[in-house]
Structure formats: structure tokens, C-alpha cells
PDB file of C-alpha atoms in Angstrom:
ATOM      1  CA  GLU A 888      54.769  17.744 -42.629  1.00 58.00           C
ATOM      2  CA  PHE A 889      52.820  19.331 -39.753  1.00 59.00           C
ATOM      3  CA  ALA A 890      52.108  22.500 -41.754  1.00 65.00           C
ATOM      4  CA  ALA A 891      50.732  20.394 -44.608  1.00 68.00           C
ATOM      5  CA  PHE A 892      48.586  18.458 -42.131  1.00 65.00           C
ATOM      6  CA  VAL A 893      47.154  21.668 -40.645  1.00 66.00           C
ATOM      7  CA  ALA A 894      46.595  23.164 -44.118  1.00 70.00           C
ATOM      8  CA  ALA A 895      44.792  19.999 -45.247  1.00 72.00           C
ATOM      9  CA  SER A 896      42.659  20.035 -42.080  1.00 71.00           C
ATOM     10  CA  MET A 897      41.755  23.677 -42.655  1.00 71.00           C
ATOM     11  CA  GLN A 898      40.791  22.941 -46.278  1.00 73.00           C
ATOM     12  CA  ARG A 899      38.384  20.222 -45.145  1.00 72.00           C
ATOM     13  CA  LEU A 900      36.474  22.810 -43.111  1.00 72.00           C
ATOM     14  CA  ASP A 901      33.825  24.872 -44.822  1.00 71.00           C
ATOM     15  CA  ALA A 902      34.479  28.606 -45.282  1.00 72.00           C
ATOM     16  CA  PRO A 903      32.508  29.772 -42.197  1.00 69.00           C
ATOM     17  CA  ALA A 904      34.299  27.254 -39.963  1.00 70.00           C
ATOM     18  CA  ARG A 905      37.704  28.348 -41.316  1.00 71.00           C
ATOM     19  CA  ALA A 906      36.818  31.997 -40.689  1.00 70.00           C
ATOM     20  CA  LEU A 907      35.701  31.141 -37.168  1.00 66.00           C
ATOM     21  CA  LEU A 908      38.907  29.258 -36.343  1.00 69.00           C
ATOM     22  CA  ASN A 909      41.159  31.952 -37.812  1.00 70.00           C
ATOM     23  CA  ARG A 910      39.339  34.736 -35.962  1.00 67.00           C
ATOM     24  CA  ARG A 911      39.287  32.731 -32.712  1.00 64.00           C
ATOM     25  CA  HIS A 912      43.062  32.504 -32.763  1.00 64.00           C
ATOM     26  CA  ALA A 913      43.666  36.099 -33.912  1.00 68.00           C
ATOM     27  CA  LEU A 914      41.190  37.814 -31.574  1.00 68.00           C
ATOM     28  CA  ASN A 915      41.453  35.591 -28.483  1.00 68.00           C
ATOM     29  CA  ARG A 916      37.663  35.446 -28.196  1.00 66.00           C
ATOM     30  CA  SER A 917      35.283  32.551 -27.740  1.00 67.00           C
ATOM     31  CA  TYR A 918      33.879  30.578 -30.659  1.00 63.00           C
ATOM     32  CA  GLU A 919      30.395  31.622 -29.597  1.00 69.00           C
ATOM     33  CA  GLU A 920      31.199  35.370 -29.688  1.00 71.00           C
ATOM     34  CA  ILE A 921      32.782  35.157 -33.120  1.00 67.00           C
ATOM     35  CA  GLY A 922      30.044  32.845 -34.402  1.00 69.00           C
ATOM     36  CA  ARG A 923      27.427  35.453 -33.442  1.00 72.00           C
ATOM     37  CA  GLU A 924      29.430  38.135 -35.304  1.00 73.00           C
ATOM     38  CA  LEU A 925      29.672  35.937 -38.398  1.00 69.00           C
ATOM     39  CA  GLY A 926      26.058  34.832 -38.133  1.00 70.00           C
ATOM     40  CA  ILE A 927      26.842  31.107 -37.945  1.00 66.00           C
ATOM     41  CA  LYS A 928      25.908  28.433 -35.454  1.00 66.00           C
ATOM     42  CA  VAL A 929      28.871  27.067 -33.560  1.00 63.00           C
ATOM     43  CA  GLY A 930      28.917  23.405 -32.605  1.00 64.00           C
ATOM     44  CA  THR A 931      30.813  22.123 -29.591  1.00 56.00           C
ATOM     45  CA  VAL A 932      32.483  19.144 -31.267  1.00 55.00           C
ATOM     46  CA  LYS A 933      35.836  20.018 -32.786  1.00 55.00           C
ATOM     47  CA  LYS A 934      36.834  18.639 -36.147  1.00 63.00           C
ATOM     48  CA  LEU A 935      40.610  18.996 -35.750  1.00 77.00           C
ATOM     49  CA  PRO A 936      42.551  15.813 -34.976  1.00 86.00           C
ATOM     50  CA  CYS A 937      43.617  15.513 -31.345  1.00 90.00           C
ATOM     51  CA  PRO A 938      47.417  15.181 -30.952  1.00 93.00           C
ATOM     52  CA  ILE A 939      47.090  13.561 -27.508  1.00 93.00           C
ATOM     53  CA  ALA A 940      45.707  10.044 -27.407  1.00 91.00           C
ATOM     54  CA  SER A 941      43.079   9.373 -24.790  1.00 86.00           C
ATOM     55  CA  ASP A 942      43.559   6.600 -22.263  1.00 88.00           C
ATOM     56  CA  VAL A 943      47.377   6.748 -22.305  1.00 92.00           C
ATOM     57  CA  GLU A 944      49.872   6.782 -19.483  1.00 94.00           C
ATOM     58  CA  ASP A 945      51.467  10.079 -18.475  1.00 93.00           C
ATOM     59  CA  GLN A 946      54.784   8.998 -19.963  1.00 92.00           C
ATOM     60  CA  THR A 947      53.041   8.606 -23.329  1.00 95.00           C
ATOM     61  CA  ALA A 948      51.066  11.851 -23.111  1.00 96.00           C
ATOM     62  CA  LEU A 949      54.104  14.049 -22.364  1.00 96.00           C
ATOM     63  CA  PRO A 950      56.051  13.000 -25.495  1.00 96.00           C
ATOM     64  CA  GLN A 951      52.911  13.657 -27.534  1.00 96.00           C
ATOM     65  CA  VAL A 952      52.797  17.195 -26.125  1.00 97.00           C
ATOM     66  CA  VAL A 953      56.521  17.584 -26.867  1.00 97.00           C
ATOM     67  CA  HIS A 954      55.902  16.454 -30.459  1.00 96.00           C
ATOM     68  CA  PHE A 955      53.023  18.913 -30.877  1.00 96.00           C
ATOM     69  CA  TYR A 956      55.132  21.800 -29.546  1.00 97.00           C
ATOM     70  CA  ASN A 957      58.058  20.740 -31.766  1.00 96.00           C
ATOM     71  CA  GLU A 958      55.878  20.857 -34.872  1.00 95.00           C
ATOM     72  CA  THR A 959      54.355  24.157 -33.745  1.00 95.00           C
ATOM     73  CA  LEU A 960      57.844  25.664 -33.435  1.00 96.00           C
ATOM     74  CA  LYS A 961      58.699  24.733 -37.002  1.00 94.00           C
ATOM     75  CA  ASP A 962      55.653  26.683 -38.214  1.00 92.00           C
ATOM     76  CA  SER A 963      56.183  29.757 -36.025  1.00 94.00           C
ATOM     77  CA  PRO A 964      58.202  32.575 -37.631  1.00 93.00           C
ATOM     78  CA  GLU A 965      58.301  34.414 -34.285  1.00 94.00           C
ATOM     79  CA  ALA A 966      59.777  31.439 -32.394  1.00 95.00           C
ATOM     80  CA  LEU A 967      62.210  30.561 -35.202  1.00 96.00           C
ATOM     81  CA  ALA A 968      63.415  34.192 -35.241  1.00 95.00           C
ATOM     82  CA  TYR A 969      63.981  33.961 -31.472  1.00 96.00           C
ATOM     83  CA  LEU A 970      66.177  30.896 -31.987  1.00 96.00           C
ATOM     84  CA  GLU A 971      68.042  32.469 -34.925  1.00 95.00           C
ATOM     85  CA  LYS A 972      68.742  35.583 -32.861  1.00 94.00           C
ATOM     86  CA  ARG A 973      70.442  33.301 -30.328  1.00 91.00           C
ATOM     87  CA  ARG A 974      72.175  31.308 -33.083  1.00 91.00           C
ATOM     88  CA  ILE A 975      70.447  28.045 -32.191  1.00 88.00           C
ATOM     89  CA  GLY A 976      67.945  27.911 -35.035  1.00 85.00           C
ATOM     90  CA  HIS A 977      69.527  25.006 -36.909  1.00 89.00           C
ATOM     91  CA  ALA A 978      66.839  22.536 -38.027  1.00 89.00           C
ATOM     92  CA  GLY A 979      68.990  19.620 -36.873  1.00 89.00           C
ATOM     93  CA  ALA A 980      69.200  21.059 -33.349  1.00 90.00           C
ATOM     94  CA  ILE A 981      65.458  21.712 -33.250  1.00 93.00           C
ATOM     95  CA  ASP A 982      64.775  18.074 -34.121  1.00 92.00           C
ATOM     96  CA  ALA A 983      67.588  16.506 -32.072  1.00 89.00           C
ATOM     97  CA  PHE A 984      66.631  18.310 -28.879  1.00 91.00           C
ATOM     98  CA  LYS A 985      62.891  18.264 -29.635  1.00 93.00           C
ATOM     99  CA  LEU A 986      62.677  22.021 -29.061  1.00 95.00           C
ATOM    100  CA  GLY A 987      59.131  23.315 -29.209  1.00 97.00           C
ATOM    101  CA  TYR A 988      56.948  26.364 -28.966  1.00 97.00           C
ATOM    102  CA  ALA A 989      53.719  26.747 -26.995  1.00 97.00           C
ATOM    103  CA  ASN A 990      51.464  29.311 -28.630  1.00 94.00           C
ATOM    104  CA  ARG A 991      48.115  28.447 -27.077  1.00 91.00           C
ATOM    105  CA  THR A 992      46.986  26.333 -30.024  1.00 92.00           C
ATOM    106  CA  LEU A 993      47.099  22.939 -28.291  1.00 94.00           C
ATOM    107  CA  GLY A 994      43.633  23.531 -26.859  1.00 92.00           C
ATOM    108  CA  TYR A 995      42.196  24.042 -30.348  1.00 90.00           C
ATOM    109  CA  TYR A 996      43.034  20.418 -31.115  1.00 91.00           C
ATOM    110  CA  LEU A 997      41.762  18.920 -27.855  1.00 92.00           C
ATOM    111  CA  PRO A 998      38.155  17.870 -27.426  1.00 89.00           C
ATOM    112  CA  ASP A 999      36.186  20.412 -25.392  1.00 87.00           C
ATOM    113  CA  SER A1000      36.108  19.910 -21.650  1.00 88.00           C
ATOM    114  CA  ASN A1001      32.343  19.331 -21.764  1.00 88.00           C
ATOM    115  CA  ARG A1002      33.009  16.037 -23.591  1.00 87.00           C
ATOM    116  CA  ASP A1003      34.206  12.916 -21.749  1.00 91.00           C
ATOM    117  CA  ALA A1004      37.375  12.589 -23.837  1.00 90.00           C
ATOM    118  CA  GLY A1005      38.145  16.299 -23.495  1.00 91.00           C
ATOM    119  CA  ALA A1006      37.657  16.319 -19.736  1.00 93.00           C
ATOM    120  CA  LYS A1007      39.920  13.302 -19.388  1.00 95.00           C
ATOM    121  CA  ILE A1008      42.748  14.604 -21.610  1.00 95.00           C
ATOM    122  CA  ARG A1009      42.604  18.142 -20.217  1.00 95.00           C
ATOM    123  CA  GLY A1010      42.517  16.772 -16.664  1.00 95.00           C
ATOM    124  CA  GLN A1011      45.584  14.665 -17.360  1.00 96.00           C
ATOM    125  CA  LEU A1012      47.436  17.622 -18.898  1.00 97.00           C
ATOM    126  CA  GLN A1013      46.497  19.750 -15.891  1.00 96.00           C
ATOM    127  CA  ARG A1014      47.730  17.083 -13.478  1.00 96.00           C
ATOM    128  CA  LEU A1015      51.007  16.901 -15.430  1.00 96.00           C
ATOM    129  CA  GLY A1016      51.379  20.692 -15.320  1.00 96.00           C
ATOM    130  CA  VAL A1017      51.038  21.346 -19.063  1.00 97.00           C
ATOM    131  CA  TYR A1018      47.699  23.050 -18.377  1.00 96.00           C
ATOM    132  CA  ARG A1019      46.911  25.325 -15.445  1.00 95.00           C
ATOM    133  CA  ALA A1020      43.826  25.105 -13.231  1.00 92.00           C
ATOM    134  CA  ASN A1021      42.280  27.971 -15.243  1.00 92.00           C
ATOM    135  CA  GLY A1022      42.437  25.798 -18.394  1.00 90.00           C
ATOM    136  CA  ARG A1023      45.277  27.683 -20.093  1.00 92.00           C
ATOM    137  CA  GLU A1024      48.557  26.324 -21.357  1.00 95.00           C
ATOM    138  CA  HIS A1025      51.271  26.724 -18.733  1.00 96.00           C
ATOM    139  CA  PHE A1026      54.035  27.351 -21.290  1.00 97.00           C
ATOM    140  CA  ASN A1027      52.079  29.739 -23.523  1.00 95.00           C
ATOM    141  CA  GLY A1028      54.449  32.094 -25.353  1.00 95.00           C
ATOM    142  CA  SER A1029      57.487  30.000 -24.479  1.00 96.00           C
ATOM    143  CA  LEU A1030      60.218  28.098 -26.210  1.00 97.00           C
ATOM    144  CA  VAL A1031      59.789  24.634 -24.664  1.00 97.00           C
ATOM    145  CA  ILE A1032      62.805  22.432 -23.984  1.00 95.00           C
ATOM    146  CA  PRO A1033      62.074  18.898 -22.816  1.00 95.00           C
ATOM    147  CA  VAL A1034      64.483  17.042 -20.546  1.00 93.00           C
ATOM    148  CA  ILE A1035      64.598  13.423 -21.663  1.00 90.00           C
ATOM    149  CA  ASP A1036      66.321  10.638 -19.716  1.00 87.00           C
ATOM    150  CA  GLU A1037      68.387   7.719 -21.056  1.00 84.00           C
ATOM    151  CA  GLN A1038      65.229   5.623 -21.543  1.00 86.00           C
ATOM    152  CA  GLY A1039      63.548   8.341 -23.628  1.00 85.00           C
ATOM    153  CA  ASN A1040      61.139   9.462 -20.895  1.00 89.00           C
ATOM    154  CA  VAL A1041      60.276  13.143 -20.565  1.00 92.00           C
ATOM    155  CA  THR A1042      61.308  13.954 -16.989  1.00 92.00           C
ATOM    156  CA  GLU A1043      60.957  17.742 -17.127  1.00 93.00           C
ATOM    157  CA  MET A1044      59.919  20.551 -19.435  1.00 95.00           C
ATOM    158  CA  TYR A1045      61.465  24.007 -19.307  1.00 95.00           C
ATOM    159  CA  GLY A1046      59.866  27.024 -20.920  1.00 96.00           C
ATOM    160  CA  ARG A1047      61.471  30.379 -21.738  1.00 96.00           C
ATOM    161  CA  LYS A1048      59.212  33.262 -22.782  1.00 96.00           C
ATOM    162  CA  ILE A1049      60.376  34.558 -26.151  1.00 95.00           C
ATOM    163  CA  ARG A1050      58.964  38.079 -25.900  1.00 89.00           C
ATOM    164  CA  ASP A1051      60.442  40.869 -23.816  1.00 84.00           C
ATOM    165  CA  ASP A1052      57.318  43.045 -23.595  1.00 85.00           C
ATOM    166  CA  LEU A1053      55.491  41.051 -20.933  1.00 84.00           C
ATOM    167  CA  ARG A1054      53.618  42.508 -17.964  1.00 87.00           C
ATOM    168  CA  ASP A1055      55.610  43.259 -14.843  1.00 90.00           C
ATOM    169  CA  GLY A1056      55.911  40.176 -12.683  1.00 89.00           C
ATOM    170  CA  THR A1057      55.470  37.678 -15.531  1.00 90.00           C
ATOM    171  CA  ALA A1058      57.881  34.778 -15.146  1.00 91.00           C
ATOM    172  CA  TYR A1059      60.253  34.358 -18.084  1.00 92.00           C
ATOM    173  CA  HIS A1060      61.320  30.875 -16.961  1.00 93.00           C
ATOM    174  CA  LEU A1061      58.768  28.116 -16.395  1.00 95.00           C
ATOM    175  CA  TYR A1062      58.946  24.461 -15.387  1.00 95.00           C
ATOM    176  CA  LEU A1063      56.552  21.615 -14.813  1.00 94.00           C
ATOM    177  CA  PRO A1064      55.438  21.494 -11.172  1.00 92.00           C
ATOM    178  CA  GLY A1065      57.319  19.372  -8.675  1.00 89.00           C
ATOM    179  CA  PRO A1066      61.012  18.760  -8.168  1.00 88.00           C
ATOM    180  CA  HIS A1067      63.322  19.381 -11.098  1.00 85.00           C
ATOM    181  CA  LYS A1068      64.789  16.127 -12.313  1.00 81.00           C
ATOM    182  CA  GLY A1069      66.963  14.948 -15.123  1.00 76.00           C
ATOM    183  CA  VAL A1070      69.911  16.348 -17.010  1.00 74.00           C
ATOM    184  CA  TRP A1071      69.374  18.147 -20.294  1.00 74.00           C
ATOM    185  CA  ASN A1072      71.291  16.544 -23.158  1.00 71.00           C
ATOM    186  CA  VAL A1073      72.248  13.531 -21.055  1.00 73.00           C
ATOM    187  CA  SER A1074      73.549  11.693 -24.156  1.00 72.00           C
ATOM    188  CA  VAL A1075      76.429  14.168 -24.499  1.00 62.00           C
ATOM    189  CA  LEU A1076      77.221  13.888 -20.790  1.00 65.00           C
ATOM    190  CA  ALA A1077      77.261  10.092 -21.027  1.00 68.00           C
ATOM    191  CA  ALA A1078      79.547  10.192 -24.094  1.00 68.00           C
ATOM    192  CA  SER A1079      82.061  12.632 -22.581  1.00 61.00           C
ATOM    193  CA  PRO A1080      85.313  11.288 -21.126  1.00 67.00           C
ATOM    194  CA  ALA A1081      85.377  10.862 -17.368  1.00 59.00           C
TER     195      ALA A1081
END
């Protein structure tokens, strides 16, 4: 479903815009740099649909991030291979536990920070710990496991880097800032005999 949505969104873009977006992701360079190389003018208003609603409470924004990462995981061969290698790649488990993958694409879907909506959403995500002060995704390159309480609220997010060739000193285990709270898979704990 998500892959079809992204494919349809890409098809709505004209050829130069598609080339720009594809090269931006592949080369990790700014839209402006790539636009100059391709000889096209780059606008600052994104045309991709934003997965995070503006003007929502934190407890609504976090599940939207979890949903985005969950859909991203399903379309990531690298992340799916990581799960398969650990024998936890079953589609039912991915959906039941809302497992996700952060691959630095969330920002492509958010309005730019020089727009009111973009500044507000990005500021909220930074305050929640999904984004860092430098504007990058905190969990980039990580399998993301949300901790969800009995009421369905996201109380914590854990990230595990999936690659083993990271720079020395790079943390393999990441969390949202603040105290750790919640129990992962609380429904099984609640259903187990005392």
C-alpha cells in the first residue's frame, strides 16, 4: 500500500523533479546542488504528502511517525534482510509490533523548515526526540521498535542500527530522550498467568 502510494506520488512529478528526488536520496546532497547539475530550478515547496499532521498533540504525532517507519521498513530490502537474518522477519510480527525502519526519508515528506508548517512539525519532532538539533533523524539507519502502553500510546521508541560497518563510537542502540518508560509487548505480559 505504501509502496504504491510512493510510486504514484513519484509518477505525478515531472521527469526533472523525479531525477532530483532520486539523486538527492542517493547522493546525500542538497536539492540546490543537484538542481544546478541537472540545470533545473528547484522550488522550496515540497509536493510529497506529509505523513505527520500539523497542529496535533505529541501523542498523535508519535504514532504517525511509527506508522511512517513501519511502512518504510516494508519497502526496505536491507532492513527486511536484517530481520530475516535474526528470524523475526514475519510480516505478521512486523505489523503486530509496528516495527519500523528509519532511513532518513521522513524529512523528504515534511514541509521545509523555512515554511510555517515545516518549522512547527520539525520543531515538534525535535522536542519529542525523533529529530536532533542538527535537523537529522535520530534513528537514521535503525530498526525502530515502539513501546506502546495498554491505552495505545507510544511511550518509548528504541532503535537498533542494522549495519555493522559504522564509525568507531557510533551508538548501536538509541532511545528517545528522557527516562525509559513502558514495557515492550505489554499485552503478552498482561495475558500471562500470574
